[in-house]
Coordinates of C-alpha atoms in Angstrom, one line a residue:
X280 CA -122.4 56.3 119.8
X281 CA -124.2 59.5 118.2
X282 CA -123.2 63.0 119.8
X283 CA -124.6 65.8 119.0
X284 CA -122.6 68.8 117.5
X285 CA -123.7 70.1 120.9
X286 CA -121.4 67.5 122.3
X287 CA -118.8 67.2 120.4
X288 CA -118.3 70.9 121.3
X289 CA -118.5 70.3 124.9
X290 CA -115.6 67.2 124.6
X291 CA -113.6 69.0 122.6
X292 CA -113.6 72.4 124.8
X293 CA -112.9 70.0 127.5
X294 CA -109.3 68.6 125.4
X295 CA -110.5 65.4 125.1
X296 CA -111.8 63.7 121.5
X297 CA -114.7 61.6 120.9
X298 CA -112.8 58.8 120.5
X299 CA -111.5 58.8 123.8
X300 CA -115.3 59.4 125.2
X301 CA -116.4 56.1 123.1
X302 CA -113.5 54.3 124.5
X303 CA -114.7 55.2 127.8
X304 CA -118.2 54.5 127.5
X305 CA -117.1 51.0 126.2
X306 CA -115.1 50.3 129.1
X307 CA -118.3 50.5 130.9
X308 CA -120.0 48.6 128.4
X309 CA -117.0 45.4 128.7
X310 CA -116.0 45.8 132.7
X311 CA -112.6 46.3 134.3
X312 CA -111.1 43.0 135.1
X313 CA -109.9 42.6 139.1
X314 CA -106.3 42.4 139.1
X315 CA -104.9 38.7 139.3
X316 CA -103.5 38.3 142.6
X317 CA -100.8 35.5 142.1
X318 CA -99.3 36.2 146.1
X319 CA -98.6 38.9 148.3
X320 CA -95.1 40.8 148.5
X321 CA -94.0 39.8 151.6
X322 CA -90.1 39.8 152.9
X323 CA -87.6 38.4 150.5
X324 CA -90.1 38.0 147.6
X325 CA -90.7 41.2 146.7
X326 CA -89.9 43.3 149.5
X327 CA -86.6 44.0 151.0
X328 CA -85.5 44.4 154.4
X329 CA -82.1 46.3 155.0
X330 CA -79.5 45.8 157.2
X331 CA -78.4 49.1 159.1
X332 CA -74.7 48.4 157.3
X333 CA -77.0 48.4 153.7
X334 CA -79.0 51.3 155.1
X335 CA -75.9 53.6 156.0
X336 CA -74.6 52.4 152.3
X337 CA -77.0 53.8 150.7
X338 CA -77.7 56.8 152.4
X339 CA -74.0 57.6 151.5
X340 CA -73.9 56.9 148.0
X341 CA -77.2 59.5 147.9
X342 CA -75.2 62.3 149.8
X343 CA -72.2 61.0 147.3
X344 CA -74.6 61.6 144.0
X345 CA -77.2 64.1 144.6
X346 CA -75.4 67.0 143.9
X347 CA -74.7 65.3 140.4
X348 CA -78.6 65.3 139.7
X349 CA -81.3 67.5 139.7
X350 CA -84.0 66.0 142.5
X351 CA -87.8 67.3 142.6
X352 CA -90.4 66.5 145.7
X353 CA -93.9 66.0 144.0
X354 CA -96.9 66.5 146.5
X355 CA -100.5 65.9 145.3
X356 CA -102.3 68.3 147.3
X357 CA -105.7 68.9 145.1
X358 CA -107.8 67.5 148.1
X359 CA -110.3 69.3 150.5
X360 CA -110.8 68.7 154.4
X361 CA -113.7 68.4 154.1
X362 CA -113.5 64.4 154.9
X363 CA -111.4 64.5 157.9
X364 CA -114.5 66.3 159.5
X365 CA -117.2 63.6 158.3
X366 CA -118.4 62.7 161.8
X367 CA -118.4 66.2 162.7
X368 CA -120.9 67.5 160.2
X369 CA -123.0 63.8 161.1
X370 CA -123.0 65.4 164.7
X371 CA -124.0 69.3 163.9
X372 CA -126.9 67.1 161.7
X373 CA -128.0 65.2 164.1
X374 CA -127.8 66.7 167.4
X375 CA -130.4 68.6 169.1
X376 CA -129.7 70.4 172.3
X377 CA -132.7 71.1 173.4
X378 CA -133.4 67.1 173.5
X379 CA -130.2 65.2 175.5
X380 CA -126.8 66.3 176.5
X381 CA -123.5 65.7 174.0
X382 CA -122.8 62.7 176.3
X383 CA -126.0 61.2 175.8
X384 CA -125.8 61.6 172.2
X385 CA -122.3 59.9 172.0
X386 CA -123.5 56.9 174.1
X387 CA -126.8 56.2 172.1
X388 CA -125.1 56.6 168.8
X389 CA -121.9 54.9 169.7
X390 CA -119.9 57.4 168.0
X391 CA -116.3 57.1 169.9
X392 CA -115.3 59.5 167.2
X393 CA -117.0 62.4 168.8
X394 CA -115.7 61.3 171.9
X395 CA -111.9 61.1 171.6
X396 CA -112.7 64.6 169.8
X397 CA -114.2 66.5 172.4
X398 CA -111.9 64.4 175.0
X399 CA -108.6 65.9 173.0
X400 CA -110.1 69.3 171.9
X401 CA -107.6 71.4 173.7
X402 CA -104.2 69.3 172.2
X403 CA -106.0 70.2 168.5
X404 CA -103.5 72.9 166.5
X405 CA -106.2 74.3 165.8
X406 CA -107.9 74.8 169.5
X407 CA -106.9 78.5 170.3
X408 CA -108.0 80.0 166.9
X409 CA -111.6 78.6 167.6
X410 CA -111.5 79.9 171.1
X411 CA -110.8 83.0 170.3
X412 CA -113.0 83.5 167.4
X413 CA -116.0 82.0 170.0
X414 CA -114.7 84.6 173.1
X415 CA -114.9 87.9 170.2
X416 CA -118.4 86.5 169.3
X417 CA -119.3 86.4 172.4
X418 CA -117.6 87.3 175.4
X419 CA -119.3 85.3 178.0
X420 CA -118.7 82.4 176.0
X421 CA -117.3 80.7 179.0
X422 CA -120.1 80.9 180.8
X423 CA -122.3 78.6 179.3
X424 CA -123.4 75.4 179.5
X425 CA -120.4 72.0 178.8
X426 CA -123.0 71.4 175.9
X427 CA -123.6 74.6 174.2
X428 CA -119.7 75.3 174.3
X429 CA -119.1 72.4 172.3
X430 CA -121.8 73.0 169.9
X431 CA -120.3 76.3 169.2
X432 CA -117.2 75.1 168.7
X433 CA -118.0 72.6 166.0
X434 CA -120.3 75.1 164.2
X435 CA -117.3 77.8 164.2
X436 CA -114.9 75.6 163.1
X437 CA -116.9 74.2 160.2
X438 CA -120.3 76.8 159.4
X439 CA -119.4 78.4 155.6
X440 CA -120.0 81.7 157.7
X441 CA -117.4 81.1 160.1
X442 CA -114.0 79.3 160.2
X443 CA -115.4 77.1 157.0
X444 CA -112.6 74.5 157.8
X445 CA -114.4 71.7 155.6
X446 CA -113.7 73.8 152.9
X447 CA -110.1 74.0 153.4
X448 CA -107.5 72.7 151.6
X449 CA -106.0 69.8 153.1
X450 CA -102.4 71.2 152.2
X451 CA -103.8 74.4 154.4
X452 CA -105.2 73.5 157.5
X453 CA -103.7 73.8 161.2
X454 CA -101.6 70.3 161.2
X455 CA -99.5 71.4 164.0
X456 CA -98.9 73.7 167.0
X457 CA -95.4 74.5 168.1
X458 CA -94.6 76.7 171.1
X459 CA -96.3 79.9 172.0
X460 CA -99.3 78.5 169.9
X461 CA -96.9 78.9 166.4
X462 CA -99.4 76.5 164.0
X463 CA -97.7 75.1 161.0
X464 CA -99.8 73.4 157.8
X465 CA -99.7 70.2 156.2
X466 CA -97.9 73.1 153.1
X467 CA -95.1 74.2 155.3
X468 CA -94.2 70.7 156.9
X469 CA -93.2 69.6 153.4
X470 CA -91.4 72.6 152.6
X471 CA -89.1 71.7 156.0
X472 CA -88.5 68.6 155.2
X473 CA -88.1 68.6 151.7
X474 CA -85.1 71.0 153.0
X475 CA -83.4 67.7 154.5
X476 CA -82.8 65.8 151.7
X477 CA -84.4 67.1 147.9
X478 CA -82.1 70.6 148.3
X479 CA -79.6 71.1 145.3
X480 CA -77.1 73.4 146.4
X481 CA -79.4 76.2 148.4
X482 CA -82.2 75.2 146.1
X483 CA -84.7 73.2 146.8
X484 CA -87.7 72.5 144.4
X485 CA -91.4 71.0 145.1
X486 CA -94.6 70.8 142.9
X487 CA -97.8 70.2 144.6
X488 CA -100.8 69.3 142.3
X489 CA -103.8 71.8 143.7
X490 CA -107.4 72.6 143.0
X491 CA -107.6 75.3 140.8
X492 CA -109.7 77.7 143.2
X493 CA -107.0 77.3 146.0
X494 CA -104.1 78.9 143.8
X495 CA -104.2 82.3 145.6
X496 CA -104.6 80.7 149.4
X497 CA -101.5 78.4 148.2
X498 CA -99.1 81.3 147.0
X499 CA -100.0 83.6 150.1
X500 CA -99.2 80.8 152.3
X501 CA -95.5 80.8 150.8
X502 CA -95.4 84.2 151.5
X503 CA -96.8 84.4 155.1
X504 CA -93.7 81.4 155.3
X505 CA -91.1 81.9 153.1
X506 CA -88.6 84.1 155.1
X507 CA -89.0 81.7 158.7
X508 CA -88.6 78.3 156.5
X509 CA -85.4 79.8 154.7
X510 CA -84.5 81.0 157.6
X511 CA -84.6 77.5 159.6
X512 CA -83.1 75.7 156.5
X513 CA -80.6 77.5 155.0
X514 CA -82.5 76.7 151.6
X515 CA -84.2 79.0 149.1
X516 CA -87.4 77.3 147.3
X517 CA -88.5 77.0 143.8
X518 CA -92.0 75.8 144.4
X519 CA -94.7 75.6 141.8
X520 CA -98.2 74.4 140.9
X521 CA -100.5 72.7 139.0
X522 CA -104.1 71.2 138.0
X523 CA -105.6 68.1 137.2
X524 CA -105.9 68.6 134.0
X525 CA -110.3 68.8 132.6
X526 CA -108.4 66.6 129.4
X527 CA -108.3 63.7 132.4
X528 CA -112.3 64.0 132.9
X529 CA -113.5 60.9 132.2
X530 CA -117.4 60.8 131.1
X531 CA -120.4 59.9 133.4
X532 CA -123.2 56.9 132.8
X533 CA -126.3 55.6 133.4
X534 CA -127.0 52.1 134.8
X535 CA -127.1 51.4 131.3
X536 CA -124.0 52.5 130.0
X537 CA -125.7 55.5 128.2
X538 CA -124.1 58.5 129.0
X539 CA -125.6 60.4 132.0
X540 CA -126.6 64.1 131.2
X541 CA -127.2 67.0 133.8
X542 CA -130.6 68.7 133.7
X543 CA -129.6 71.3 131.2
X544 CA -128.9 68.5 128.7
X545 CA -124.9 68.4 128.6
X546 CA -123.2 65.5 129.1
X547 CA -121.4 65.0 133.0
X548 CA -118.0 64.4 133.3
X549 CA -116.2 63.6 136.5
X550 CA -112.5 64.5 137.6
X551 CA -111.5 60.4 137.2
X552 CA -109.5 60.4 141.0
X553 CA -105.1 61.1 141.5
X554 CA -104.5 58.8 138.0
X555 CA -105.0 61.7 136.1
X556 CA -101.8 63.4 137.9
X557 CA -99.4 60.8 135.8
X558 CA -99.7 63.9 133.0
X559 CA -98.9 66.5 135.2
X560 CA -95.8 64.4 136.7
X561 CA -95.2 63.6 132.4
X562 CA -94.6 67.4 132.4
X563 CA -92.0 67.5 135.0
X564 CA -88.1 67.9 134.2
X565 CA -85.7 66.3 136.9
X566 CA -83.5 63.1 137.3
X567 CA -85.4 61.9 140.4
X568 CA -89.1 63.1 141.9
X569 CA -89.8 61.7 145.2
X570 CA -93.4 61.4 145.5
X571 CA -95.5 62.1 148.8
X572 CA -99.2 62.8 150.0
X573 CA -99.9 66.2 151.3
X574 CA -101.5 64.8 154.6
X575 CA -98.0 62.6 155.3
X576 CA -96.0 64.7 157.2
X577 CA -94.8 64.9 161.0
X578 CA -93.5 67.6 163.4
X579 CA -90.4 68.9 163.5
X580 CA -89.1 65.8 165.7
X581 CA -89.1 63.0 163.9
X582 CA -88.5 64.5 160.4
X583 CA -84.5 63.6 160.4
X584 CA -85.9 59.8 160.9
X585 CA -88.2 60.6 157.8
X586 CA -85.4 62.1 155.5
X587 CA -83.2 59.2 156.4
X588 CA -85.5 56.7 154.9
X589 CA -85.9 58.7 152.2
X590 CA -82.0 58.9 151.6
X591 CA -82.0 55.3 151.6
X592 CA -84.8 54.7 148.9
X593 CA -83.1 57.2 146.6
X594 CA -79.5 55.8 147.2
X595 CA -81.0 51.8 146.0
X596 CA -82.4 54.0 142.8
X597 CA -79.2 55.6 142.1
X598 CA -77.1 52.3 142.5
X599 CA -79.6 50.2 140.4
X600 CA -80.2 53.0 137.8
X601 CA -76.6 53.9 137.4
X602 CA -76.1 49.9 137.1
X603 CA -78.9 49.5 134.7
X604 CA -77.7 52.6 132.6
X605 CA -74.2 50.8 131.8
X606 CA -76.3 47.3 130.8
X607 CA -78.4 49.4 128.3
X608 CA -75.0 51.0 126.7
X609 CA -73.5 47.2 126.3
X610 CA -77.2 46.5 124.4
X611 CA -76.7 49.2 122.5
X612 CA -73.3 48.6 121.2
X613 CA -73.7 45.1 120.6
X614 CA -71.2 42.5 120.7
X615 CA -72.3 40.5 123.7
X616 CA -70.9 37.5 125.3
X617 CA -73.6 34.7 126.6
X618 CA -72.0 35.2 130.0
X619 CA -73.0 39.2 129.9
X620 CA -76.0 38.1 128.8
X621 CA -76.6 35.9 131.7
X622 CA -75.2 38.6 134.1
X623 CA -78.3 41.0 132.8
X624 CA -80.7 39.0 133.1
X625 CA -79.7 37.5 136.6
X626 CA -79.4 42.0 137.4
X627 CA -83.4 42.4 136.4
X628 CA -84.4 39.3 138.4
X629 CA -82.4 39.8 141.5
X630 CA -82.3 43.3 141.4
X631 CA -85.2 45.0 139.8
X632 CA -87.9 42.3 140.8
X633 CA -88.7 41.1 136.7
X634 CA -89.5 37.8 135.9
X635 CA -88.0 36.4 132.3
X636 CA -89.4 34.4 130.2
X637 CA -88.6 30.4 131.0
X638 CA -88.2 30.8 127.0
X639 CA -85.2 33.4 127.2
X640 CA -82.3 31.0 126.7
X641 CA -84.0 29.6 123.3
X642 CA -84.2 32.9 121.7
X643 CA -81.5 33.9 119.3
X644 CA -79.0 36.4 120.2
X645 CA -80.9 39.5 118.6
X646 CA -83.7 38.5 120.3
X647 CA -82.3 38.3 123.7
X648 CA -80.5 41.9 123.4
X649 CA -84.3 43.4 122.1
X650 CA -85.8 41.5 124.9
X651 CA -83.4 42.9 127.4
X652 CA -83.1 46.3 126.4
X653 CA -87.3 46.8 126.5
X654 CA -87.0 45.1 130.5
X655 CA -84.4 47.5 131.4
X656 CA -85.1 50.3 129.3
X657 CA -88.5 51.5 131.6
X658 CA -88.8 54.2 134.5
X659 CA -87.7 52.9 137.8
X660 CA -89.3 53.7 141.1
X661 CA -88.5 52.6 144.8
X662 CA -91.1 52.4 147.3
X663 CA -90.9 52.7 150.5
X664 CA -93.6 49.7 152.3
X665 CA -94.6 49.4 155.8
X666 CA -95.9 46.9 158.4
X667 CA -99.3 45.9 157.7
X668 CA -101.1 47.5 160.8
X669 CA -104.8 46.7 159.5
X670 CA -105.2 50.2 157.8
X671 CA -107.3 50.6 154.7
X672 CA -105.6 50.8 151.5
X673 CA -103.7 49.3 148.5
X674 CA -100.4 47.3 149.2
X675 CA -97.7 45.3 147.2
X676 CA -98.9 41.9 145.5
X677 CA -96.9 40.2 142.4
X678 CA -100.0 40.0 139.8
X679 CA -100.0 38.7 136.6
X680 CA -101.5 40.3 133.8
X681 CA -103.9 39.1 130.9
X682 CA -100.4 38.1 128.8
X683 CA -99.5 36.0 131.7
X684 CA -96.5 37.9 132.5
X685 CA -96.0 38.3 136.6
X686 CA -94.9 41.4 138.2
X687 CA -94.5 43.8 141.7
X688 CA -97.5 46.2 141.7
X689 CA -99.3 48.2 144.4
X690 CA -103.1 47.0 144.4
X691 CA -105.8 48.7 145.6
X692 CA -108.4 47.0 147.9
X693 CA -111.1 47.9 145.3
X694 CA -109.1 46.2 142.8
X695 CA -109.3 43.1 144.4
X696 CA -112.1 40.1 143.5
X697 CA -113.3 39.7 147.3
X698 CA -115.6 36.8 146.2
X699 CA -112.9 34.7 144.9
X700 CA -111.6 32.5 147.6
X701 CA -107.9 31.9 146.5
X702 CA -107.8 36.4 145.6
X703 CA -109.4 36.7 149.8
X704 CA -106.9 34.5 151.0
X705 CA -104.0 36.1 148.9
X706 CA -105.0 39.6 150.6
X707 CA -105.3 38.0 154.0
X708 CA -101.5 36.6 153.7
X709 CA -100.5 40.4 152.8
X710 CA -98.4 41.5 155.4
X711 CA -97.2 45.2 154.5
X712 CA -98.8 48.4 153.2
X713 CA -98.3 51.2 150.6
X714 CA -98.0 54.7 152.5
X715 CA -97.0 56.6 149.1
X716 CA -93.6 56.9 150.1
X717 CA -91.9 56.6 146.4
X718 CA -89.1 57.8 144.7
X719 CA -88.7 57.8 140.5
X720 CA -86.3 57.7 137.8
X721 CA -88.2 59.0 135.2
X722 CA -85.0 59.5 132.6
X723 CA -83.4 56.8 130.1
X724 CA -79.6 55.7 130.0
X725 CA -79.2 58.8 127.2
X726 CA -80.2 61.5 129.3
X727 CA -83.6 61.7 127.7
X728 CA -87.0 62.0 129.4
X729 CA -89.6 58.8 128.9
X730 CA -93.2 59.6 127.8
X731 CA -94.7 58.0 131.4
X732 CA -98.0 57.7 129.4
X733 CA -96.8 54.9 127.3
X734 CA -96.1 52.9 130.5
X735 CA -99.6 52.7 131.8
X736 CA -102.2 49.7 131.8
X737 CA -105.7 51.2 131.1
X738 CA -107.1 48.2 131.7
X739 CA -106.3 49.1 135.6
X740 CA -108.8 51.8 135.6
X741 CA -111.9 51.1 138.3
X742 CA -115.8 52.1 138.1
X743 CA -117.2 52.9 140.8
X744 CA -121.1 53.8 141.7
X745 CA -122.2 57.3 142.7
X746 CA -125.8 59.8 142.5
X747 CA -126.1 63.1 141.4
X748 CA -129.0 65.0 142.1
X749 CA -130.6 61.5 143.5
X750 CA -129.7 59.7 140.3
X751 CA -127.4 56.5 140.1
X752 CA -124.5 57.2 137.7
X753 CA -121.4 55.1 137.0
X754 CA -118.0 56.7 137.3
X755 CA -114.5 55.6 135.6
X756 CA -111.4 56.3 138.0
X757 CA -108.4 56.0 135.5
X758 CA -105.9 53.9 136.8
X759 CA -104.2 55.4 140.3
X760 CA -101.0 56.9 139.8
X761 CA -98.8 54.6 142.0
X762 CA -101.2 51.4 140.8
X763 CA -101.4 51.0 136.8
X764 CA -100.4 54.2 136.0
X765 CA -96.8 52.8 137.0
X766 CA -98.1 49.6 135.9
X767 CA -95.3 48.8 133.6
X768 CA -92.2 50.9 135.4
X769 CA -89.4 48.3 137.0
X770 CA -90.3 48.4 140.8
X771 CA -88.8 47.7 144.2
X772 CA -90.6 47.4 147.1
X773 CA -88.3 48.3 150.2
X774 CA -89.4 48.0 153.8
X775 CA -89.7 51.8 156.1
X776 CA -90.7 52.2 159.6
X777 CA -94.1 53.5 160.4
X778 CA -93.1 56.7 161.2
X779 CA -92.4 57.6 157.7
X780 CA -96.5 56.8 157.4
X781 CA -98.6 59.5 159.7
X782 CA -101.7 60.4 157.2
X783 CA -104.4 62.8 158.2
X784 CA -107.6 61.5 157.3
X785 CA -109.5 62.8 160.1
X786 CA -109.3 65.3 162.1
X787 CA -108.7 63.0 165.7
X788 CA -105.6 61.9 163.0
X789 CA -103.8 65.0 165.0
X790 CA -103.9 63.4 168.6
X791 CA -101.5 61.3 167.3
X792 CA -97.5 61.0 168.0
X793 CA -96.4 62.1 165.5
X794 CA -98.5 65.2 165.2
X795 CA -98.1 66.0 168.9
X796 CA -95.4 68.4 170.4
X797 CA -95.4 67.0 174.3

């Protein structure tokens, strides 16, 4: 590929090299192979149910430990609203007042979306504020017509001139409303319940990955917060920030696999989706980060149900670790008997989900111990799975790679070869679903940090089709952060309720239980 100096500037003030961009660009050029489903984790192959003795067990040994470690909530939180309002902006584009009422635009359209919205607009967190923006605008608001308050109230909440709540932050829009019309954001949910089980000592520390431009609206949210949630905790918090990182960009193409320029003649790069965030968790420094999206989070009713699940996840990581810790000393000091040997291996099959080799017992000794020791020696995260209930998303599949060897990983839909007969049936069989409920040891048996980069599979990455400025372009997602950016860690899937899953992803999202007060 010939760049101009021109664009070998531009890559290199971006971080990146031009061999990375021609390793791109030949992705393109070879296709992503569809992962290789072998079967779905389902219930005692792959995913384990506990017993409420096993749950309270290891909830305890977590109360037992976690003062012994340091512990770190990590919340990517780089994404707008602007999705959750989707149908909205369809209906301030398409309806015209003057031509039918809103209830004749629901029924010829279909759109039950609009519906359940306007049905539930005075349980929305965010229902006062609007009102009483509409009321200073105009004070006979309430006087007019069903129709044209509804109108109004759509174009306040979203028109860049007014409440401009598509352009929002996720982390910072109205999730809930408490009593006497107290709202609380997606931000300050975390922050609570965070408090309940990733506080060391009166500390207690969270990173949320952000979009650059939101930095300020982030920090004066802590402030407009910080002295009610220390208040109600008990807990002081160490919270910082950072970006997807322009170094993660991954280069635009044509339909051709040349690479797509804007008009101006530089060469388009894309931010290549929540992959990219494996550097910014590579730069973190704790013993175990527990990993959740910004728009998971629930009033303050159920969240002692959510901590508890997340006790339990990060009590089966602190057994297994501490268990796979002493294993790794024995490799390293050598000197073992066939029967330790045995009792390893039988530890990564039954209790960190890897499969060995059907040659293991015919290598020789040395062998065995280096085989061993790179199974064991990997970063270890527990995810929390639920019931299957039909949403969209990625979920937990054993898959074996191109060097045949089979292992737990969490698949995305888009991953997935919907063509092939055997792959569709696999997926139909799958009977639980990943809510990004994980915690991570992301330290060796010496103490020492591992370089998470080295333990993803490129070859995971996905390309998906897009337009700028009415032209097609190609774009490369980099592998997801809990797909094959964890490709290679040891994994356990572990069954959670569904409460521990209430995403926002639109806006009728907060009609739901778990986002309600009454």
């Amino acid at each position: 590929m010939n760049f101009s100096k021109k664009d070998i500037q531009q890559i290199e003030r971006k971080g990146l090299t031009v061999k990375k961009v021609e390793q791109q660009i030949q992705l393109f050029e070879n296709g992503l192979p569809f992962s290789n489903l072998v079967s779905a984790a389902t219930i005692d192959n792959g995913v384990l149910r506990l017993s409420n003795d096993k749950s309270e067990h290891y909830i305890s040994n977590f109360e037992k430990n976690k003062n012994k470690i340091s512990i770190l909530k990590f919340i990517p939180a780089s994404g707008a609203a602007t999705r959750m309002f989707k149908f909205l902006f369809a209906f301030l584009e398409g309806y015209d007042i003057k031509k039918e009422s809103i209830n004749s635009y629901i029924n010829n359209q279909d759109n039950k979306d609009l519906s359940i919205f306007f049905i539930g607009l005075e349980k929305f967190p965010f229902y006062h504020i609007v009102l009483e923006k509409l009321e200073e605008d105009n004070p006979s608001f309430s006087m007019l017509s069903i129709n044209e308050q509804h109108l109004k109230f759509v174009e306040m909440m979203l028109d860049s001139d007014h409440l401009n709540y598509g352009n929002y932050p996720k982390g910072l829009f109205p999730f809930h409303e408490y009593k006497n019309q107290v709202i609380s954001t997606a931000f300050e949910e975390h922050l609570f319940e965070a408090a309940l089980y990733a506080s060391e000592g009166e500390t207690t520390k969270l990173h949320f990955t952000i979009s650059e431009k939101h930095n300020h609206n982030f920090d004066e949210e802590f402030t407009r917060i910080e002295e009610k949630v220390e208040d109600k905790t008990g807990s002081k918090f160490d919270i910082s920030f950072s970006y997807q990182k322009e170094s993660t960009d991954t280069i635009a193409v044509t339909s051709k696999n040349k690479p797509f320029r804007d008009d101006d003649g530089s060469l388009y790069f894309r931010p290549s989706g929540h992959g990219a965030l494996i550097e910014n968790l590579n730069d973190l420094e704790a013993d175990v980060i527990l990993i959740k999206n910004i728009d998971n989070v629930v009033t303050y009713k159920y969240k002692e149900e959510v901590a508890k699940y997340k006790k339990i996840l990060a009590g089966i990581l602190l057994e297994v670790q501490e268990q796979a810790f002493k294993y790794l000393d024995l490799l390293e000091a050598g000197h073992l008997s066939e029967e330790q040997l045995i009792e390893i291996a039988e530890f990564l099959v039954n209790r960190v989900n890897v499969k060995i080799s059907s040659e293991f017992e015919k290598y020789s000794l040395k062998y065995q111990v280096e085989y061993l020791t790179e199974k064991l020696n990997r970063p270890i995260r527990v995810c929390g799975m639920v019931k299957n209930e039909g949403e969209p998303g990625g979920g937990p599949f054993w898959v074996k790679d191109e060097s045949g060897n089979i292992s737990l990983q969490i698949v995305e839909s888009a991953q997935i070869n919907r063509k092939s007969k055997h792959q569709k049936e696999i997926l139909k069989n799958a009977t639980h679903f990943n809510p990004v409920d994980l915690v991570c040891g992301i330290k060796n048996y010496k103490g020492q940090k591992f370089d998470l980069k080295k333990f993803v599979d490129a070859k995971t990455a996905f390309i998906t089709m897009k337009t700028k400025t009415g032209k097609d372009l190609k774009a490369l997602e980099l592998p997801g952060l809990w797909n094959g950016s964890m490709a290679n860690w040891n994994t356990i899937f572990v069954e959670v309720p569904l409460i521990t899953f209430s995403p926002v992803k639109t806006v009728n999202d907060l009609l739901k239980g778990p986002h309600q007060i009454k």
